[in-house]
XYZ file of C-alpha atoms in Angstrom:
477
model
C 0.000 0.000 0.000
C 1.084 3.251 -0.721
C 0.346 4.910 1.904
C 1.169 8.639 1.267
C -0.729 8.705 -1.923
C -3.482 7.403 -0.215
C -3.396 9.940 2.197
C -3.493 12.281 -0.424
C -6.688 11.372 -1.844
C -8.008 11.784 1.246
C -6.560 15.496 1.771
C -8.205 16.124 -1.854
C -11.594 14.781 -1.023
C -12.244 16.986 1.756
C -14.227 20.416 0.981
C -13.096 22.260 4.572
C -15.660 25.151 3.486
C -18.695 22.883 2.670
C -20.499 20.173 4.332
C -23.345 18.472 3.623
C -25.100 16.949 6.327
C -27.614 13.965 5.627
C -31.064 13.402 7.928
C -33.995 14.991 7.758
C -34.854 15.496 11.591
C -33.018 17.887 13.768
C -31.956 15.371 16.160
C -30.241 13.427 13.417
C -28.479 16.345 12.105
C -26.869 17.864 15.348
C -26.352 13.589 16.204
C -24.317 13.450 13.350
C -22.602 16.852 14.210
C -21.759 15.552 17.593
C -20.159 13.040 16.432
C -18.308 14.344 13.524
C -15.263 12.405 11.423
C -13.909 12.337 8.203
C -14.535 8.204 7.826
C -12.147 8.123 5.254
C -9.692 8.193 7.734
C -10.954 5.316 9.690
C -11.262 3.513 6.522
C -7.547 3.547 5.510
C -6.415 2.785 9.658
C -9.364 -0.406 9.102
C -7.313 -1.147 5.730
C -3.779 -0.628 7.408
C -4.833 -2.872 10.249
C -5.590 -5.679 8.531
C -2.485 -5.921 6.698
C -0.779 -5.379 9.618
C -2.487 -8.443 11.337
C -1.031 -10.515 8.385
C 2.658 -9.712 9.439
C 3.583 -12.421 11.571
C 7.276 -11.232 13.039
C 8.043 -7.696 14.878
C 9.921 -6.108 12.402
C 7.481 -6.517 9.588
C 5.176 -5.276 12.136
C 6.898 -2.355 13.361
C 7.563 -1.122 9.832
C 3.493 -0.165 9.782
C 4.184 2.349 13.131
C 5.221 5.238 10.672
C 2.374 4.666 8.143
C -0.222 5.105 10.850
C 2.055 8.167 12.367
C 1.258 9.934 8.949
C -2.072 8.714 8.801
C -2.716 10.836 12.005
C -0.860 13.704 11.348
C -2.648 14.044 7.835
C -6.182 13.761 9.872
C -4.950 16.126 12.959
C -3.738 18.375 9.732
C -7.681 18.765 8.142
C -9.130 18.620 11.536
C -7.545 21.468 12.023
C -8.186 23.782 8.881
C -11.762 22.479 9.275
C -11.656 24.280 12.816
C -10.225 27.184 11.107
C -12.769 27.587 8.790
C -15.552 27.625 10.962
C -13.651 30.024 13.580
C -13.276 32.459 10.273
C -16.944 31.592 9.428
C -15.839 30.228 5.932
C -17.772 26.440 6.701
C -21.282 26.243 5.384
C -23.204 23.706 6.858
C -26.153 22.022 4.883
C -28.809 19.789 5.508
C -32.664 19.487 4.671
C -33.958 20.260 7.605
C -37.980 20.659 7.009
C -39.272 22.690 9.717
C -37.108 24.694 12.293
C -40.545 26.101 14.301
C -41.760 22.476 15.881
C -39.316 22.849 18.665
C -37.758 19.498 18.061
C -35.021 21.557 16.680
C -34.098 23.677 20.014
C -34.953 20.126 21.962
C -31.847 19.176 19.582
C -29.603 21.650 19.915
C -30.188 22.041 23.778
C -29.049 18.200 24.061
C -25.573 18.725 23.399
C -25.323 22.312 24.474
C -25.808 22.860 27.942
C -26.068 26.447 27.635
C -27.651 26.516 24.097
C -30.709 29.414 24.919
C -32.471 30.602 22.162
C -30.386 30.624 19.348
C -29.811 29.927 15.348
C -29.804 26.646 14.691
C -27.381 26.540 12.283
C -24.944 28.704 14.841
C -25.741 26.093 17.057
C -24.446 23.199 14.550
C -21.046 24.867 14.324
C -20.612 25.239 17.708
C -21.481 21.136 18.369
C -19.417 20.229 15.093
C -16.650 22.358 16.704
C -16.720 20.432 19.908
C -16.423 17.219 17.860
C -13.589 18.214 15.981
C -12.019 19.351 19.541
C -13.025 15.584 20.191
C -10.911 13.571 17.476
C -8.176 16.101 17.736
C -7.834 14.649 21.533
C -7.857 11.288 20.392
C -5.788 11.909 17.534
C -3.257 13.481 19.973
C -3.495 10.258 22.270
C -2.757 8.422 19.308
C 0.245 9.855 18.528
C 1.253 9.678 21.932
C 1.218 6.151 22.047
C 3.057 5.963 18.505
C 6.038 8.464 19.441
C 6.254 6.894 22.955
C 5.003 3.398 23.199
C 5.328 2.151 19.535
C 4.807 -1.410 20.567
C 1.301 -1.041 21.496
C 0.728 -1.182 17.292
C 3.252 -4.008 16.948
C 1.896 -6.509 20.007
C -0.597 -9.152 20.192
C -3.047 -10.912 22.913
C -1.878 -13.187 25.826
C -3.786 -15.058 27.877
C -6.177 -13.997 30.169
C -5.586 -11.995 33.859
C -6.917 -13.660 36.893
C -8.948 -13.322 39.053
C -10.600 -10.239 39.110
C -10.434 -6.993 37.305
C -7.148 -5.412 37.276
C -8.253 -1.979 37.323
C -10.660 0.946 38.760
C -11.606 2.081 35.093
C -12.232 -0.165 32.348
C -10.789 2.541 29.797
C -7.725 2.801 31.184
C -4.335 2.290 29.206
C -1.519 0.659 31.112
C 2.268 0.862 29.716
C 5.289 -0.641 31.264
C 8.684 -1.142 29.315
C 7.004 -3.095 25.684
C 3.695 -4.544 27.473
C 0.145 -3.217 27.951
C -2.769 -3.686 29.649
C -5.840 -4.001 27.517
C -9.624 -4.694 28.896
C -10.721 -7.760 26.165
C -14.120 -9.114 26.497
C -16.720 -9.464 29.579
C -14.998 -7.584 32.842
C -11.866 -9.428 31.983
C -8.179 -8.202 30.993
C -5.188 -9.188 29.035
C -1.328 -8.317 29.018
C -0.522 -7.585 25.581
C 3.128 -7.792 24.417
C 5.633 -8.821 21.473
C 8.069 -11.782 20.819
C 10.873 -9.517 22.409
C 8.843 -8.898 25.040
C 11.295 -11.070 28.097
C 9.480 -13.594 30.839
C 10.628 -10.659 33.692
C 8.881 -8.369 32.223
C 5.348 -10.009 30.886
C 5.555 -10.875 35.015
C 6.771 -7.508 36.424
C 3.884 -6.045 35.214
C 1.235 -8.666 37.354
C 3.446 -8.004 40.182
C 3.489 -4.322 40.268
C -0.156 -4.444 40.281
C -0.532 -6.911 42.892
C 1.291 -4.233 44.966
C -0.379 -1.357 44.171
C -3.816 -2.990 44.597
C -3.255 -5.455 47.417
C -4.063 -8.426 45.608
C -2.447 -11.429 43.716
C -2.862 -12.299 40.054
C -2.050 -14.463 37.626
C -2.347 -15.608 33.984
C -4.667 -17.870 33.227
C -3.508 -21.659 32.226
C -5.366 -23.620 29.744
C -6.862 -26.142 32.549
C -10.197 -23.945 33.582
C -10.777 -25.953 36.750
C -7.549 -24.767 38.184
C -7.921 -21.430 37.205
C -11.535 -21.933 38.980
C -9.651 -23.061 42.418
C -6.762 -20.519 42.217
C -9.387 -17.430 41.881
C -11.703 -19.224 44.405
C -8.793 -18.845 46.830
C -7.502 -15.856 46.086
C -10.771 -13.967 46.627
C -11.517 -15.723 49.866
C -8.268 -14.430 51.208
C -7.030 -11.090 51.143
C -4.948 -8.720 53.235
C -7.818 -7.517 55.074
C -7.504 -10.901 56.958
C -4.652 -9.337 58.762
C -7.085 -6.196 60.335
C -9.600 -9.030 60.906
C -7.414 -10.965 62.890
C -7.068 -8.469 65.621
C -10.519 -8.146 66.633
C -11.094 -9.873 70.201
C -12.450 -12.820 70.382
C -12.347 -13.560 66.537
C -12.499 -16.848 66.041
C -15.811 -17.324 68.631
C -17.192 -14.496 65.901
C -20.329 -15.907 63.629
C -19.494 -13.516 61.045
C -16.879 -11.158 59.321
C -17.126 -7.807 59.232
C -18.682 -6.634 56.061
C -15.449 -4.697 54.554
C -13.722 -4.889 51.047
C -10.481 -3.747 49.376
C -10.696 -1.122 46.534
C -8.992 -0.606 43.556
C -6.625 2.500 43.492
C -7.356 5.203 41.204
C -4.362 5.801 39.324
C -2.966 8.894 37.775
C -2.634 9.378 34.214
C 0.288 11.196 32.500
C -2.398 13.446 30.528
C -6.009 13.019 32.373
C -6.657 10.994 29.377
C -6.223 7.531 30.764
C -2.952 6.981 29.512
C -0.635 5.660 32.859
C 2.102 4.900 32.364
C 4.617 2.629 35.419
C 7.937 4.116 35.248
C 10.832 1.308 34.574
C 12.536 -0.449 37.857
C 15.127 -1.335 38.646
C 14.426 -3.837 41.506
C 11.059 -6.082 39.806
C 12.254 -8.396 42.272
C 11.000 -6.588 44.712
C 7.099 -6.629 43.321
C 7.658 -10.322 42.173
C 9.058 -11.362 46.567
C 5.786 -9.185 47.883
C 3.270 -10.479 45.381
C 4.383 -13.526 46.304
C 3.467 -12.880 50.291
C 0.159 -12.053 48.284
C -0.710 -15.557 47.303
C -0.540 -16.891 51.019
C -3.382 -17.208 52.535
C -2.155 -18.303 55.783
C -0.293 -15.941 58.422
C 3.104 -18.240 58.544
C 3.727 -18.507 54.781
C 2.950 -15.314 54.501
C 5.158 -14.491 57.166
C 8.029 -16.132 55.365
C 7.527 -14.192 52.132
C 7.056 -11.196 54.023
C 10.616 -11.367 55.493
C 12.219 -12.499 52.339
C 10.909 -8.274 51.192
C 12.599 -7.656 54.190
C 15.701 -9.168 53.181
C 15.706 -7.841 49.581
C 15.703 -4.483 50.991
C 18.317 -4.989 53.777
C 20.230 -5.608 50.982
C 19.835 -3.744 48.072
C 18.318 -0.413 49.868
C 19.389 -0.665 53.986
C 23.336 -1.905 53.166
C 23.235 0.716 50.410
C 22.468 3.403 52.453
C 23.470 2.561 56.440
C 27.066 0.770 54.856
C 26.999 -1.068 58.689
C 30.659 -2.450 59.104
C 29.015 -5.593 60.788
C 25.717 -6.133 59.355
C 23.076 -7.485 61.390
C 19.130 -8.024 60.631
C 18.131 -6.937 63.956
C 19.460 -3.457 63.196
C 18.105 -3.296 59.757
C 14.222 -4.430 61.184
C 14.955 -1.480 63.680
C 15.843 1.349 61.431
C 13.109 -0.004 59.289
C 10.503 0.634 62.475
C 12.050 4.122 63.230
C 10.368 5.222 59.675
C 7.102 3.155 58.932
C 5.210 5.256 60.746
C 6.174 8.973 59.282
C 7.086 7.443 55.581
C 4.052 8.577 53.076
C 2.401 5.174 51.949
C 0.467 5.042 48.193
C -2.875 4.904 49.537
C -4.763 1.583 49.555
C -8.607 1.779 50.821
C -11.070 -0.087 52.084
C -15.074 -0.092 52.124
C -16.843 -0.548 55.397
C -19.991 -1.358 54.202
C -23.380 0.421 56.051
C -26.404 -1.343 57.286
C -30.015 -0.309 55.988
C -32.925 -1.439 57.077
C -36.621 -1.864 55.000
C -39.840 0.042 56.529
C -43.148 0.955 54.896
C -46.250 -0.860 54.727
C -44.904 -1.692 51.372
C -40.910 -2.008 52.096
C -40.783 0.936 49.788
C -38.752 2.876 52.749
C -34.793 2.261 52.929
C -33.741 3.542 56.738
C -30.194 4.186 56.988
C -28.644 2.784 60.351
C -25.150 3.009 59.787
C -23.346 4.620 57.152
C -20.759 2.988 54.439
C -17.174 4.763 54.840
C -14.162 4.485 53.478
C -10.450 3.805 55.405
C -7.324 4.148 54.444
C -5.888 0.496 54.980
C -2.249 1.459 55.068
C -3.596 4.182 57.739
C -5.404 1.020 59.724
C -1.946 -0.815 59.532
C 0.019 1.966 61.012
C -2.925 2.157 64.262
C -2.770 -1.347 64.729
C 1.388 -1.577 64.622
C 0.927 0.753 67.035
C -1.167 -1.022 69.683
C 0.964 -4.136 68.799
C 4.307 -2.349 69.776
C 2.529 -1.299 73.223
C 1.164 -4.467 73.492
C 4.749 -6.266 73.121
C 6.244 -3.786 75.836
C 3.817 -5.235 78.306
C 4.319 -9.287 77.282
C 5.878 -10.887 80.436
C 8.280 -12.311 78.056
C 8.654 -10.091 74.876
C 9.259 -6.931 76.954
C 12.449 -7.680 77.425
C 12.945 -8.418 73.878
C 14.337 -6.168 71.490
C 11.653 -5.482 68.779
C 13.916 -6.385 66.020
C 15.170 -9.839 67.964
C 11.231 -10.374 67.907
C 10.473 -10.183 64.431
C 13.910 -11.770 63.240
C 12.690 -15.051 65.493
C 9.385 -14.840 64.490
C 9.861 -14.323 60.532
C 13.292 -16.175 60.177
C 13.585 -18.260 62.540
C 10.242 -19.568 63.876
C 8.442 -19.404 60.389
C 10.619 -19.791 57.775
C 13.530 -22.158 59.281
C 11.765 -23.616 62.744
C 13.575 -24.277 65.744
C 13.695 -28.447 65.113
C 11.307 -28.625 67.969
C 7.681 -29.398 68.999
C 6.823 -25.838 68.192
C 7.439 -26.491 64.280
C 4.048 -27.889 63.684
C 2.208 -25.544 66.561
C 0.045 -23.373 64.955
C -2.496 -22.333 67.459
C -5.231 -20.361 66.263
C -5.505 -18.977 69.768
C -2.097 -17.789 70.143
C 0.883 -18.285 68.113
C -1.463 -17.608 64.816
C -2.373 -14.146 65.999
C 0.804 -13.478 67.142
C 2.290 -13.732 63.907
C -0.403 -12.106 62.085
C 1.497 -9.519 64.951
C 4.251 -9.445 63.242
C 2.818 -9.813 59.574
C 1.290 -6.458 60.650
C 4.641 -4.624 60.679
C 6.251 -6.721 58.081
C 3.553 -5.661 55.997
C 4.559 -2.015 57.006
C 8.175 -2.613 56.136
C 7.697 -4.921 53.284
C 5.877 -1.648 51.391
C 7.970 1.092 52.986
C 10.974 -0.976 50.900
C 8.870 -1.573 47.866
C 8.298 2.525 47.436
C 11.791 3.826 49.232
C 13.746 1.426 46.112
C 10.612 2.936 43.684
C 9.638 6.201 44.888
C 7.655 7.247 41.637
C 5.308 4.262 42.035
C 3.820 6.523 45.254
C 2.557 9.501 42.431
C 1.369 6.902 40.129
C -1.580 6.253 42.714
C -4.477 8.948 43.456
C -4.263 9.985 47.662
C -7.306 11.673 47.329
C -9.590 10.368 49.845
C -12.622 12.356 49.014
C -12.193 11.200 44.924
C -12.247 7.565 46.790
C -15.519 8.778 48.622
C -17.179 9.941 45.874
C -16.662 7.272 43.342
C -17.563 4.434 46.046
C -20.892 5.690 45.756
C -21.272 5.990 49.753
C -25.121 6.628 49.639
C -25.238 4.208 52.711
């Protein structure tokens, strides 16, 4: 295809002084005002992408990137002396419009123009057609966004499914890291999209960066759909609110859980046009350790991957920073403590759901008993590591433990490598269970204060906000 004299013809075609506008009712007219586009446009992409999808390698692919550059610089081009014409008052709309005195015309007009009045209806038209044009030139400029910075987003193809749930807040979202993308395929369900060049580290990097920012574990689907059934089952069953729901008193005598649930973050875009991109790190490792604490549904394992964060960052981030001539863990847990609690977390909420109750003769009244609200979970954390730090300084035996001796036994030594005892199998739900779900607590604490201190712009990437979280919950009750 020759794709500059194409675009040419196109260029030729268009009259930016004339327009004719089919429809013979007013609604149909401004409709098709509202919604203006030169089609040949999208006629030639349609064209371009289906020879593209017959290139099988990414070089042949990538070779079509420039083609659709021009092919939006040519439309943002006549998009733009369109605009000019009508700003000069050169562009002469017409239709057939039968009757402008039936009011169906104003009913029109007023439906795309919230401050329409009383005015011409064929002033009216320019000033919808104009905010169309305004329309495709923000696409158009997305577009070529994505082209100039993200070319492989028109050279990649489909993976497998993500599981288990959706990924993100907004369906319309565009995710970039490194070559890979997020893109929402059919249903509620999502896909990484990448390229043969695309490596293993970073088709997973980009699962486990989102498992940190939205406190939750995912994976890509296999082929066997009654695993994928169990792994999703379990993985929505469990979740880190377990950890807040362990400290309540009495728990396990408790008939039912506390009606609370984890939201998505909202995440900034780079443009407010739901383009985000995750800036490059250095340390995926980091993502890939916590996501795996993620997938544990169970305080000890979790415990275990939990400290292995810890020791990721005592290495690459602590050692780096502290240069101790003799290191030792206790002292890293320790200068870790001294800044969970005044470090700036990325926000991660939670909904505690309301209670209503029906009323009415005919149940048609809804009585609000308790309203919904929304908590900062990372906020919850910090209260509870708190009361578990007092609580420790009062233990007959821990209080005369240092706190960094406590939580190297607990998550080294008593979790991850045992003691070669009785106590390797104990796993009281009474006692030892809650107290490390304790120590989980703070790990958690430390385990994310490492994540952002070794990649600080993954903090700005996520909206802190908590009225925009309010709002969009829709916390009517």
């Amino acid at each position: 295809m020759d794709i500059q004299n194409e675009i040419e013809k196109i260029e030729s075609s268009i009259n930016i002084y004339r327009l004719n506008v089919a429809g013979k009712e007013a609604f149909e007219i401004v409709m098709r005002l509202a919604y203006f586009e030169y089609p040949q446009y999208k006629k030639l992409i349609v064209e371009l992408n289906k020879l593209r999808k017959r290139c099988s390698t990414y070089d042949e692919k990538a070779a079509f990137v420039c083609m659709y550059q021009a092919i939006y610089h040519s439309a943002k081009k006549m998009y733009k002396k369109t605009l000019k014409s009508i700003n000069l008052g050169k562009l002469e709309i017409k239709h057939h419009l039968r009757t402008l005195n039936d009011g169906s015309a104003q009913k029109a007009i007023e439906h795309f123009l919230n401050d329409a009045g009383d005015v011409d209806f064929d002033k009216s038209c320019l000033k919808i057609m104009t905010n169309g044009i305004l329309k495709q030139l923000a696409d158009i400029k997305d577009e070529l966004y994505v082209l100039d910075n993200h070319p492989d987003d028109y050279i990649n193809t489909f993976s497998t499914y993500i599981g288990p749930d959706s990924i993100m807040r907004y369906r319309n979202d565009r995710v970039y890291y490194k070559d890979v993308s997020i893109i929402p395929t059919d249903s509620h369900s999502y896909s990484v999209s990448y390229n043969e060049k695309t490596t293993t580290s970073t088709k997973n990097a980009i699962l486990d960066i989102f498992a940190y920012l939205n406190g939750m574990p995912y994976l890509y689907f296999t082929d066997n759909p009654e695993f994928n059934r169990k792994i999703c089952d379990l993985y929505e069953k469990f979740d880190l609110l377990d950890m807040v729901r362990l400290r309540k008193k009495n728990y396990f005598a408790a008939l039912s859980d506390e009606p609370i649930s984890l939201q998505l973050p909202i995440l900034r875009s780079n443009n407010d046009r739901f383009l985000i991109e995750i800036p490059d790190s250095q340390h995926e490792k980091v993502f890939e350790l916590y996501q795996a604490s993620l997938k544990q549904f169970e305080p000890m394992p979790r415990c275990v991957f939990l400290y292995r964060v810890f020791e990721y960052g005592a290495k690459y981030h602590y050692q780096h920073i502290m240069h101790p001539a003799n290191y030792d863990p206790k002292d890293a847990i320790e200068y870790y403590l001294s800044n969970i609690f005044t470090h700036k977390y990325a926000p991660l909420y939670y909904i505690v759901y309301g209670r209503v109750s029906i009323e009415g003769e005919n149940s048609d009244t809804v009585k609000v008993l308790k309203k919904s609200t929304c908590v900062n979970y990372i906020s919850r954390l910090k209260k509870e590591a708190r009361s578990i730090l007092l609580e420790w300084s009062k233990h007959n035996y821990l209080k005369n433990k240092r706190l960094g001796e406590i939580i190297y036994n607990t998550g080294r030594n008593a979790s991850a490598h045992a003691s070669g005892g009785h106590a390797d199998a104990r796993y009281d739900y009474g006692l030892n269970y809650q107290h490390i779900n304790n120590v989980n607590i703070i790990l958690e604490l430390i385990a994310r204060y490492i994540v952002e201190e070794l990649n600080p712009d993954i903090v700005k990437l996520v909206e802190s906000n908590h009225d925009k979280y309010i709002k969009q919950s829709f916390l009517g009750v």
